[in-house]
CSV table of C-alpha atoms and ligand atoms in Angstrom, one decimal:
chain,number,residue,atom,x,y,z
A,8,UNK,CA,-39.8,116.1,31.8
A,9,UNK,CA,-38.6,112.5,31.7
A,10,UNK,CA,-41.2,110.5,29.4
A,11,UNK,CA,-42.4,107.0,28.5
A,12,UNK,CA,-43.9,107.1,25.0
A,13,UNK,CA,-45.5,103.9,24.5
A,14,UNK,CA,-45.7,102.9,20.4
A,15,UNK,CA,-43.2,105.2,19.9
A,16,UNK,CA,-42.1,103.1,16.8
A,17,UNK,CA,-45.6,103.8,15.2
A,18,UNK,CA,-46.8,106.5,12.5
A,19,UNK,CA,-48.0,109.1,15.5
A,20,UNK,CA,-46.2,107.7,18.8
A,21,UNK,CA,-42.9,108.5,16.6
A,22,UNK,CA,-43.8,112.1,15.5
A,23,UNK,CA,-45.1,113.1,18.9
A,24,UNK,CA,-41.7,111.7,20.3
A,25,UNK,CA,-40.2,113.8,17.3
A,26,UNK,CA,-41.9,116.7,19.2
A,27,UNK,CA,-41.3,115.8,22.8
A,28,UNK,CA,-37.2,115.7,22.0
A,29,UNK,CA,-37.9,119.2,20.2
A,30,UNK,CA,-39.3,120.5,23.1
A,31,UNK,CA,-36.6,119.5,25.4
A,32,UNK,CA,-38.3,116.4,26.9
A,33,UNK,CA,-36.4,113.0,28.0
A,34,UNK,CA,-38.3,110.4,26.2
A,35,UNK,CA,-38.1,106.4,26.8
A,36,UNK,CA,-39.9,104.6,24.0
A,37,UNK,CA,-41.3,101.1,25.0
A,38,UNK,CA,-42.6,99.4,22.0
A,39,UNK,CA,-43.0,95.4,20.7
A,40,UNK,CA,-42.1,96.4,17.3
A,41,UNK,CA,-44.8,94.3,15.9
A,42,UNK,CA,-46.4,96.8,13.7
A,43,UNK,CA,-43.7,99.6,14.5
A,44,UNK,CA,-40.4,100.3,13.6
A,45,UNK,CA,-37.1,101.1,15.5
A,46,UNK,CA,-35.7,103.1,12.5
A,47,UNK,CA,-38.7,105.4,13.2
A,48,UNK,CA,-37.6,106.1,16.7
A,49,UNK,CA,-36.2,109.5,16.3
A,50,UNK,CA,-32.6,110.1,17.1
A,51,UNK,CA,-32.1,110.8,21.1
A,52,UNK,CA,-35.0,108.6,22.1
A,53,UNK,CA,-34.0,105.3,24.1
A,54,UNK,CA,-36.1,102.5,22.3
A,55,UNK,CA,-37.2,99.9,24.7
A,56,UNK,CA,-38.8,96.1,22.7
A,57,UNK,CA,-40.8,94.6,24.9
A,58,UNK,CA,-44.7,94.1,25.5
A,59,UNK,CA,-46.3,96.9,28.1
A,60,UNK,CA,-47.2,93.4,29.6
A,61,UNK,CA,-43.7,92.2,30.1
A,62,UNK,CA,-41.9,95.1,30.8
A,63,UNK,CA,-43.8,98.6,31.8
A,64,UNK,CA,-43.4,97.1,35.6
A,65,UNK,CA,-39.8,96.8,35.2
A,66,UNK,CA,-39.6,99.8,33.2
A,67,UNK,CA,-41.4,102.5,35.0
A,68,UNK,CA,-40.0,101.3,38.3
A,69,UNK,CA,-36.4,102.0,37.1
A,70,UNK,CA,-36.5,105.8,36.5
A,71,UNK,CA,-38.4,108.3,37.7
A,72,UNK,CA,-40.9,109.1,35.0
A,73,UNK,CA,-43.1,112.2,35.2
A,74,UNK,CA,-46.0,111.1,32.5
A,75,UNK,CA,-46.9,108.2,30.0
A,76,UNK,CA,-48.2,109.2,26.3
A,77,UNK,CA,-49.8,106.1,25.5
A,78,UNK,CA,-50.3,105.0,21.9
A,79,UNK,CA,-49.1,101.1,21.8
A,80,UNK,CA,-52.3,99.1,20.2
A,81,UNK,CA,-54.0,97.5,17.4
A,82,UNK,CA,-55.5,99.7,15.3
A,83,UNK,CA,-57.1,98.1,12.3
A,84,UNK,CA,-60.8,98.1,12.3
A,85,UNK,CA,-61.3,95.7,10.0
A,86,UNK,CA,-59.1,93.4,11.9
A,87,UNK,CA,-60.3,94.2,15.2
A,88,UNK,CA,-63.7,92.2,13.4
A,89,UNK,CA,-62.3,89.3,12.5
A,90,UNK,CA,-59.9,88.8,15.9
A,91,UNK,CA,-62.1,90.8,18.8
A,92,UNK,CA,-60.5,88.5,21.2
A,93,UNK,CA,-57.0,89.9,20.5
A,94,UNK,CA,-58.2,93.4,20.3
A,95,UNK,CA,-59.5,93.3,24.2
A,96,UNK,CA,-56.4,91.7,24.7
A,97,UNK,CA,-54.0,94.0,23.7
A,98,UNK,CA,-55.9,96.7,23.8
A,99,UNK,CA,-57.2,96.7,27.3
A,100,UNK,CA,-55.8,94.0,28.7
A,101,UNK,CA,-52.0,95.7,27.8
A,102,UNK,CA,-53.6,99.1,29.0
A,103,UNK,CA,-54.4,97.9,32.2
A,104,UNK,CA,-51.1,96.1,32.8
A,105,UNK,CA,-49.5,100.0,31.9
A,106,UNK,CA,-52.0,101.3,34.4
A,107,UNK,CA,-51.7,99.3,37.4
A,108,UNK,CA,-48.0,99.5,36.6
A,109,UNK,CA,-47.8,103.2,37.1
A,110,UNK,CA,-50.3,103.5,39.5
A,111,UNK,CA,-47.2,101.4,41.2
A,112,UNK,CA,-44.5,103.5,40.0
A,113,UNK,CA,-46.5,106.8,41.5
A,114,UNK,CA,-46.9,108.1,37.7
A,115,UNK,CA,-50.1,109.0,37.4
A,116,UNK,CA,-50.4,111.4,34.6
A,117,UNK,CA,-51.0,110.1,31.1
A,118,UNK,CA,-52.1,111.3,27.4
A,119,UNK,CA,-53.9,108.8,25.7
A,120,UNK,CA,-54.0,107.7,21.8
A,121,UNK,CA,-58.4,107.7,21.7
A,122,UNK,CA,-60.2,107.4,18.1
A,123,UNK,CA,-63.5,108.9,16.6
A,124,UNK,CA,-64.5,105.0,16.5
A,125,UNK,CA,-65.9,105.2,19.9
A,126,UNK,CA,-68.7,107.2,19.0
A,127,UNK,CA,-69.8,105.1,15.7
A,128,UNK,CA,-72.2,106.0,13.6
A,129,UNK,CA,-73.1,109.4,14.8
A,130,UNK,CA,-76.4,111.3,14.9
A,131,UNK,CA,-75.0,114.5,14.7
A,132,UNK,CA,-72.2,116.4,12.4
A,133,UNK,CA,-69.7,117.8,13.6
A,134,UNK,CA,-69.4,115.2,16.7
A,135,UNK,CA,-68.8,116.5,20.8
A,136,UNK,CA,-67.2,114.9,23.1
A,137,UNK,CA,-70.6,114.7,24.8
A,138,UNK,CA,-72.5,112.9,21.8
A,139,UNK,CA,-73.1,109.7,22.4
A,140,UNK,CA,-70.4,106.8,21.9
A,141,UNK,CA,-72.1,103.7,20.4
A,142,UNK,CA,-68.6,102.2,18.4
A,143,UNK,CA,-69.5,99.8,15.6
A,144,UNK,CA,-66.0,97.9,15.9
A,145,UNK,CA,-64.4,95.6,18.6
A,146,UNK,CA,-61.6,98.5,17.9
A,147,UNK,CA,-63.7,100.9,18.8
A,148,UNK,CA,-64.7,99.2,21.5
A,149,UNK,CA,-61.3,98.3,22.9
A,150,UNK,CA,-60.4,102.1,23.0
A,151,UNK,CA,-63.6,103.7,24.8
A,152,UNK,CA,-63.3,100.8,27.4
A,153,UNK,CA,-59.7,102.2,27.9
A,154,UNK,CA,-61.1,105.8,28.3
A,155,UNK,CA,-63.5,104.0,30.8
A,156,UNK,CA,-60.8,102.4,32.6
A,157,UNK,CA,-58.5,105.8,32.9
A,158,UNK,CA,-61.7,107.5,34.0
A,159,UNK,CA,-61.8,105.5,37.0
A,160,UNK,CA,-57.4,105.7,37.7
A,161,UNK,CA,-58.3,109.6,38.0
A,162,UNK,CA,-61.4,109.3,39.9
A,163,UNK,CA,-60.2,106.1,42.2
A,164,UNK,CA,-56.2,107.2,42.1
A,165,UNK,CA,-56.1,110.0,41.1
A,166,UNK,CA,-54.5,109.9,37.7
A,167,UNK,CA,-54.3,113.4,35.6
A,168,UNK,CA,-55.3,111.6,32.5
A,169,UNK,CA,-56.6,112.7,29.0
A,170,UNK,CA,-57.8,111.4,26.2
A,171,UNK,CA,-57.3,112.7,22.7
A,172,UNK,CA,-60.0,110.9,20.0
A,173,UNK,CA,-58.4,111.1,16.6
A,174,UNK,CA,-60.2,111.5,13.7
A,175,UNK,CA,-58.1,111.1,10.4
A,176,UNK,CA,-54.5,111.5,10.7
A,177,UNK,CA,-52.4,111.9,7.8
A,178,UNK,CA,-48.9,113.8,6.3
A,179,UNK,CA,-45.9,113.1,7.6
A,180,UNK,CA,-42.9,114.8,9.4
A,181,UNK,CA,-40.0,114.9,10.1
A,182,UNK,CA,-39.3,112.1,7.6
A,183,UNK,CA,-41.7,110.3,9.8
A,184,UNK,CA,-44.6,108.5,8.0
A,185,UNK,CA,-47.1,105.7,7.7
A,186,UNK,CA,-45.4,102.8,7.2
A,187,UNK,CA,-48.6,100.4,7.5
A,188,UNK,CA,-49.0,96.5,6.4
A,189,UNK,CA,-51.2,96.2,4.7
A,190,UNK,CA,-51.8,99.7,4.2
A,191,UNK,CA,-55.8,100.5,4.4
A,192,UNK,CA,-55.9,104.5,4.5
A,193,UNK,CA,-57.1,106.9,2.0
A,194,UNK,CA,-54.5,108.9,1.1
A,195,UNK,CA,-51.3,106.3,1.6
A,196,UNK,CA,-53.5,104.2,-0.7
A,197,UNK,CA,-53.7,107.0,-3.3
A,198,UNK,CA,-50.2,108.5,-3.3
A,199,UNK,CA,-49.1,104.6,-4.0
A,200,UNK,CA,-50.8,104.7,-7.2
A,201,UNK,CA,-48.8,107.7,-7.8
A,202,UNK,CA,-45.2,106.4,-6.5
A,203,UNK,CA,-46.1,103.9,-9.4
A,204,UNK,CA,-46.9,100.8,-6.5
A,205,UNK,CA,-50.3,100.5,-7.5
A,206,UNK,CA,-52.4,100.4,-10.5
A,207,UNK,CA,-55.6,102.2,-9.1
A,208,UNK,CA,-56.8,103.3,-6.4
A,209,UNK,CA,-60.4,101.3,-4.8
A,210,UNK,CA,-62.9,104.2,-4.3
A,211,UNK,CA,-65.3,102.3,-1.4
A,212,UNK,CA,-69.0,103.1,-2.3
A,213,UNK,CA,-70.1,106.6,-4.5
A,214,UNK,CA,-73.8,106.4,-3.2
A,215,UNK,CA,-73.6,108.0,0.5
A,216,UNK,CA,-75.6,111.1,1.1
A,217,UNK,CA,-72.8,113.2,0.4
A,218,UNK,CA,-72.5,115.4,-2.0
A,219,UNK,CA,-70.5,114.0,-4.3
A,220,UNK,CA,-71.4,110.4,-3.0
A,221,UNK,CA,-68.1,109.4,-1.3
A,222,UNK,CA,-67.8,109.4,2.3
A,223,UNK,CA,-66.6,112.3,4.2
A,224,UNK,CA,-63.8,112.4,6.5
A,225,UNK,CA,-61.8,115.2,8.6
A,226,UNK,CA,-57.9,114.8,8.1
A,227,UNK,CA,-56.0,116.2,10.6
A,228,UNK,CA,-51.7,116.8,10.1
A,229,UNK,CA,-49.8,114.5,12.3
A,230,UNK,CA,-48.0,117.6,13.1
A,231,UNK,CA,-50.9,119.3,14.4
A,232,UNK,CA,-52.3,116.5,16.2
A,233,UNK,CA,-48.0,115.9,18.0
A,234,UNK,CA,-48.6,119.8,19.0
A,235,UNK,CA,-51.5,119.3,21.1
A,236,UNK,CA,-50.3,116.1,22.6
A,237,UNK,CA,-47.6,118.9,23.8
A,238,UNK,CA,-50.4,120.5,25.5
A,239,UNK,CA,-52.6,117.9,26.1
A,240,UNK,CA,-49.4,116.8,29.2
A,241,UNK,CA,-49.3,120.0,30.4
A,242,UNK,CA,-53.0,120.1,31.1
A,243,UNK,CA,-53.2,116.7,33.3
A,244,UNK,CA,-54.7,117.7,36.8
A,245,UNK,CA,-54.9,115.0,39.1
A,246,UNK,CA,-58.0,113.3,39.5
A,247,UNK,CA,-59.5,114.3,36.2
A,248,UNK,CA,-60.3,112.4,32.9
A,249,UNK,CA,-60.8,115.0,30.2
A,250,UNK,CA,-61.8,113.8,26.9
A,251,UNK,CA,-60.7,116.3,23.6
A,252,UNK,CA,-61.3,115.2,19.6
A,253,UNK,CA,-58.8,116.1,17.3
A,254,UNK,CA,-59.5,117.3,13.9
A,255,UNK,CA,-60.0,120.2,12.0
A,256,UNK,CA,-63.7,120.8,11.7
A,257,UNK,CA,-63.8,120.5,8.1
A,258,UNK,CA,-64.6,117.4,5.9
A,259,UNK,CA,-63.4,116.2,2.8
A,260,UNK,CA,-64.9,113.7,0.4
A,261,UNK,CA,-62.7,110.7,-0.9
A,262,UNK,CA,-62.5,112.4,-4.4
A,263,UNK,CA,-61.7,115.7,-2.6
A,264,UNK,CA,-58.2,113.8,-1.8
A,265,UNK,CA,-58.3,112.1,-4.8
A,266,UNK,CA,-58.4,115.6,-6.7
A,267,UNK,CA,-56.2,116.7,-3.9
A,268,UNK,CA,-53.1,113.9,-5.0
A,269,UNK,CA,-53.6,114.8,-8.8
A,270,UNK,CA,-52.8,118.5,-8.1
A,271,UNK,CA,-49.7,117.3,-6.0
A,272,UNK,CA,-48.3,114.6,-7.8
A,273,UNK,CA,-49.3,115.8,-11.2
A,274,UNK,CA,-50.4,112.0,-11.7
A,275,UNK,CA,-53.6,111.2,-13.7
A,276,UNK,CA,-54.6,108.7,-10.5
A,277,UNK,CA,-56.5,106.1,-12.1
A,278,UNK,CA,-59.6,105.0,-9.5
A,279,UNK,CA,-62.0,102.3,-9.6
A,280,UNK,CA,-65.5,102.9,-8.2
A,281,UNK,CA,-65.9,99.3,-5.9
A,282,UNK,CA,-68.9,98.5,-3.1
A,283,UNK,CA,-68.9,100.4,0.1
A,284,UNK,CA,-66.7,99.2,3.1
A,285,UNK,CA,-68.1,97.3,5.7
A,286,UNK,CA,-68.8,100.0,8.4
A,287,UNK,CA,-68.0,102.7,6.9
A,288,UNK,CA,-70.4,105.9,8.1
A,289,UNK,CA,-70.9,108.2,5.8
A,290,UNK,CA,-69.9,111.4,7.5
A,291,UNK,CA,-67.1,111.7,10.2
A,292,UNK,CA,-66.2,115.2,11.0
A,293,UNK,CA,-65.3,116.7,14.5
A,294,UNK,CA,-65.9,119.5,16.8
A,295,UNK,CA,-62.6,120.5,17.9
A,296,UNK,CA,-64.1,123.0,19.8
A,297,UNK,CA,-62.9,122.3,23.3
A,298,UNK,CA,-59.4,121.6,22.6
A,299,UNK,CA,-59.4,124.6,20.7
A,300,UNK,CA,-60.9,126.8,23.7
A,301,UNK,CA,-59.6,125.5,26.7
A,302,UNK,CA,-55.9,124.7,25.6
A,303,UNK,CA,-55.5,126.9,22.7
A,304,UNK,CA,-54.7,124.3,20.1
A,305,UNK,CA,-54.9,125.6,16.3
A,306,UNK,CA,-54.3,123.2,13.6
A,307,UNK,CA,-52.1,125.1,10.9
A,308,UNK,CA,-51.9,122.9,8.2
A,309,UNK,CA,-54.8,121.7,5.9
A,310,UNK,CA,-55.7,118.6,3.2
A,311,UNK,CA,-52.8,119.9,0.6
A,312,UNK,CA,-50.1,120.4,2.7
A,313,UNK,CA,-50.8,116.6,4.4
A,314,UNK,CA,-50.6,114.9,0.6
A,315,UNK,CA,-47.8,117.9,0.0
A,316,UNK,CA,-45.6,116.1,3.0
A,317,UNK,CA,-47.1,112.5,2.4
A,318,UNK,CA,-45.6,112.7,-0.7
A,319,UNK,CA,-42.3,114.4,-0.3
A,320,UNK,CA,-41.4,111.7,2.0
A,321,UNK,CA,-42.5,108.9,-0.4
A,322,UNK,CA,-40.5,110.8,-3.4
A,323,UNK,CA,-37.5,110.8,-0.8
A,324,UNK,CA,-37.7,106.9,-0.4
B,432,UFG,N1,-61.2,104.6,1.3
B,432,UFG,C1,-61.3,104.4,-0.1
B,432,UFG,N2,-60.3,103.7,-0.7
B,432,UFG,C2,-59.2,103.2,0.0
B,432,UFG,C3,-59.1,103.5,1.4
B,432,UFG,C4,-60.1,104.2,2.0
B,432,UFG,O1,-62.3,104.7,-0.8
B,432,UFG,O2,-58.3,102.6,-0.6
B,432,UFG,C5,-62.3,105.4,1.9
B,432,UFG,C6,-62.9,104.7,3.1
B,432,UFG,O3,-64.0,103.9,2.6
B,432,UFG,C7,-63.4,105.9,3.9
B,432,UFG,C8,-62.3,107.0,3.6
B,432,UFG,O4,-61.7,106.6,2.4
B,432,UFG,O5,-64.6,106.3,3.5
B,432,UFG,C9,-61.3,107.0,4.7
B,432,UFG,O6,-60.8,105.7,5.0
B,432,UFG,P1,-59.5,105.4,5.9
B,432,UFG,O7,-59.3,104.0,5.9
B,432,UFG,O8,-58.4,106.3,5.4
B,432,UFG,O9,-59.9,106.0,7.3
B,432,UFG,P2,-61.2,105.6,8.2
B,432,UFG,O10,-62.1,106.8,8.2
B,432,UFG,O11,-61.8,104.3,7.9
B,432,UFG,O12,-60.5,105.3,9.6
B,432,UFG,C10,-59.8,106.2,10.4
B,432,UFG,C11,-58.7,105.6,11.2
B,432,UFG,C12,-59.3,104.6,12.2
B,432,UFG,C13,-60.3,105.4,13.0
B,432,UFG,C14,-61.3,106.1,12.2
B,432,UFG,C15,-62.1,106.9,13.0
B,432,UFG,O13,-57.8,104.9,10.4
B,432,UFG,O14,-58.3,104.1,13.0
B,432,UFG,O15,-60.6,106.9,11.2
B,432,UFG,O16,-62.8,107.9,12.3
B,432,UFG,F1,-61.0,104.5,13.8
């Protein structure tokens, strides 16, 4: 298939294109490079800089594209709080330009980059793609108001969209890996202490209801999750909005990964136990059920071999 992968700089839009040219797929990347970066586009991709507001018009109107993968955004929670304005922007608004674009272009199927932020603070664990979604961040909200949006583009014209909510991504592949600034993720943030670029590592809060009294998150390989964006395209059918979370269905406690980086680095890790992080819930763990069921998709690779192939790329470096 001939592809636009939106974002395909980023950490995931760039190891899903991995996968795409793997799997024999023509892929365009159209990406502003603002948090990206071209020397992440893998080899055979064309790389596109431009804004999906300038350019996805132009773009998609000068091939003939059979699908988007859609992961261009802003993606830092904590930002998202202190520039909501910004978010919706380029969030939504960008979204919609992409939409209406391809709505032009006659491309109507699309696999979108969702989040477990849409459904907040949940009531249940592990979390459906029925439970309710109440998200506690303007980034959150940015995202489930762009599952709304492609909800209507399947029901009104007839896009063959679907979502995939992501809970916590981490590893790397490929030699593809996060590359964030500032970094704010768990395990990048520990495996720096290890790579010698950080004195400690900030444990947020040890007084949850957990069981160790860290929070608990489910890390899903960014292998796995670019394997059932593979699936998720060939299971757009016009006219329908399906919504899938991605992870493994197991939770891990901040000093599970902690423990996790001492085995693999062989590094004594020091931590320092700080306050909580604004907005943090305490447990955030998926039912992956329905991907699992009604496309297939098995994740093969658990917590060790993510820090295994975080930190092979980071000893590479
Ligand atoms: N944490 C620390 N120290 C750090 C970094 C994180 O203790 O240096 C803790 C956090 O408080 C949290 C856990 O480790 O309890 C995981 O934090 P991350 O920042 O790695 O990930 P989040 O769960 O906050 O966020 C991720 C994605 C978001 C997405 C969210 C949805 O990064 O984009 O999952 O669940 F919205």
């Amino acid at each position: 298939m001939k592809l636009l992968v939106t974002g395909g700089a980023g950490y995931v839009g760039s190891v899903v294109t991995a996968h795409l040219l793997e799997a024999g797929h023509s892929v365009v990347v159209l990406d502003d490079c603002s948090t990206g970066h071209a020397d992440a586009v893998p080899h055979g991709a064309r790389l596109i800089v431009d804004t999906l507001r300038d350019a996805a018009e132009t773009v998609l109107a000068s091939d003939s594209f059979d699908a988007v993968l859609h992961f261009a955004a802003k993606s830092v929670t904590g930002e998202s709080v202190r520039r909501p304005g910004f978010y919706w922007e380029q969030n939504l608004g960008h979204s919609l330009a992409l939409f209406d674009a391809m709505r032009r272009a006659d491309v109507r199927r699309i696999v979108f980059s969702s989040t477990a932020a849409t459904y907040g603070d949940p009531e249940r664990t592990p979390i459906t793609e029925t439970d309710p979604t109440r998200p506690v961040s303007p980034y959150g909200a940015t995202k489930l108001a762009i599952d709304t949006a492609l909800a209507s583009y399947a029901d009104l014209h007839g896009f063959g969209a679907v979502s995939l909510r992501y809970f916590n991504v981490a590893g790397a592949y490929a030699g593809l890996g996060e590359r964030h600034d500032p970094e704010t993720h768990l395990i990048a943030n520990v495996l720096a202490v290890a790579a010698g670029h950080a004195p400690e590592v900030k444990i947020f809060g040890t007084d949850y209801p957990t069981a160790d009294g860290t929070c608990v998150r489910d890390y899903i390989h960014v292998a796995d999750l670019a394997q059932a964006h593979l699936l998720a395209l060939g299971a757009c059918a016009a006219g329908r909005h399906e919504v899938f979370n991605l992870g493994r269905g197991s939770g891990h406690s901040v000093w599970d990964v902690v423990k996790a980086c001492r085995d693999v680095t062989g590094h004594s890790i020091p931590v320092s136990l700080t306050e909580p992080r604004a907005g943090d819930p305490s447990v955030l763990v998926a039912s992956s059920r329905k991907i699992t069921d009604e496309l297939g998709w098995k994740p093969t690779r658990d917590l060790h071999d993510m820090v295994a192939d975080a930190w092979a790329l980071i000893q590479r470096a």
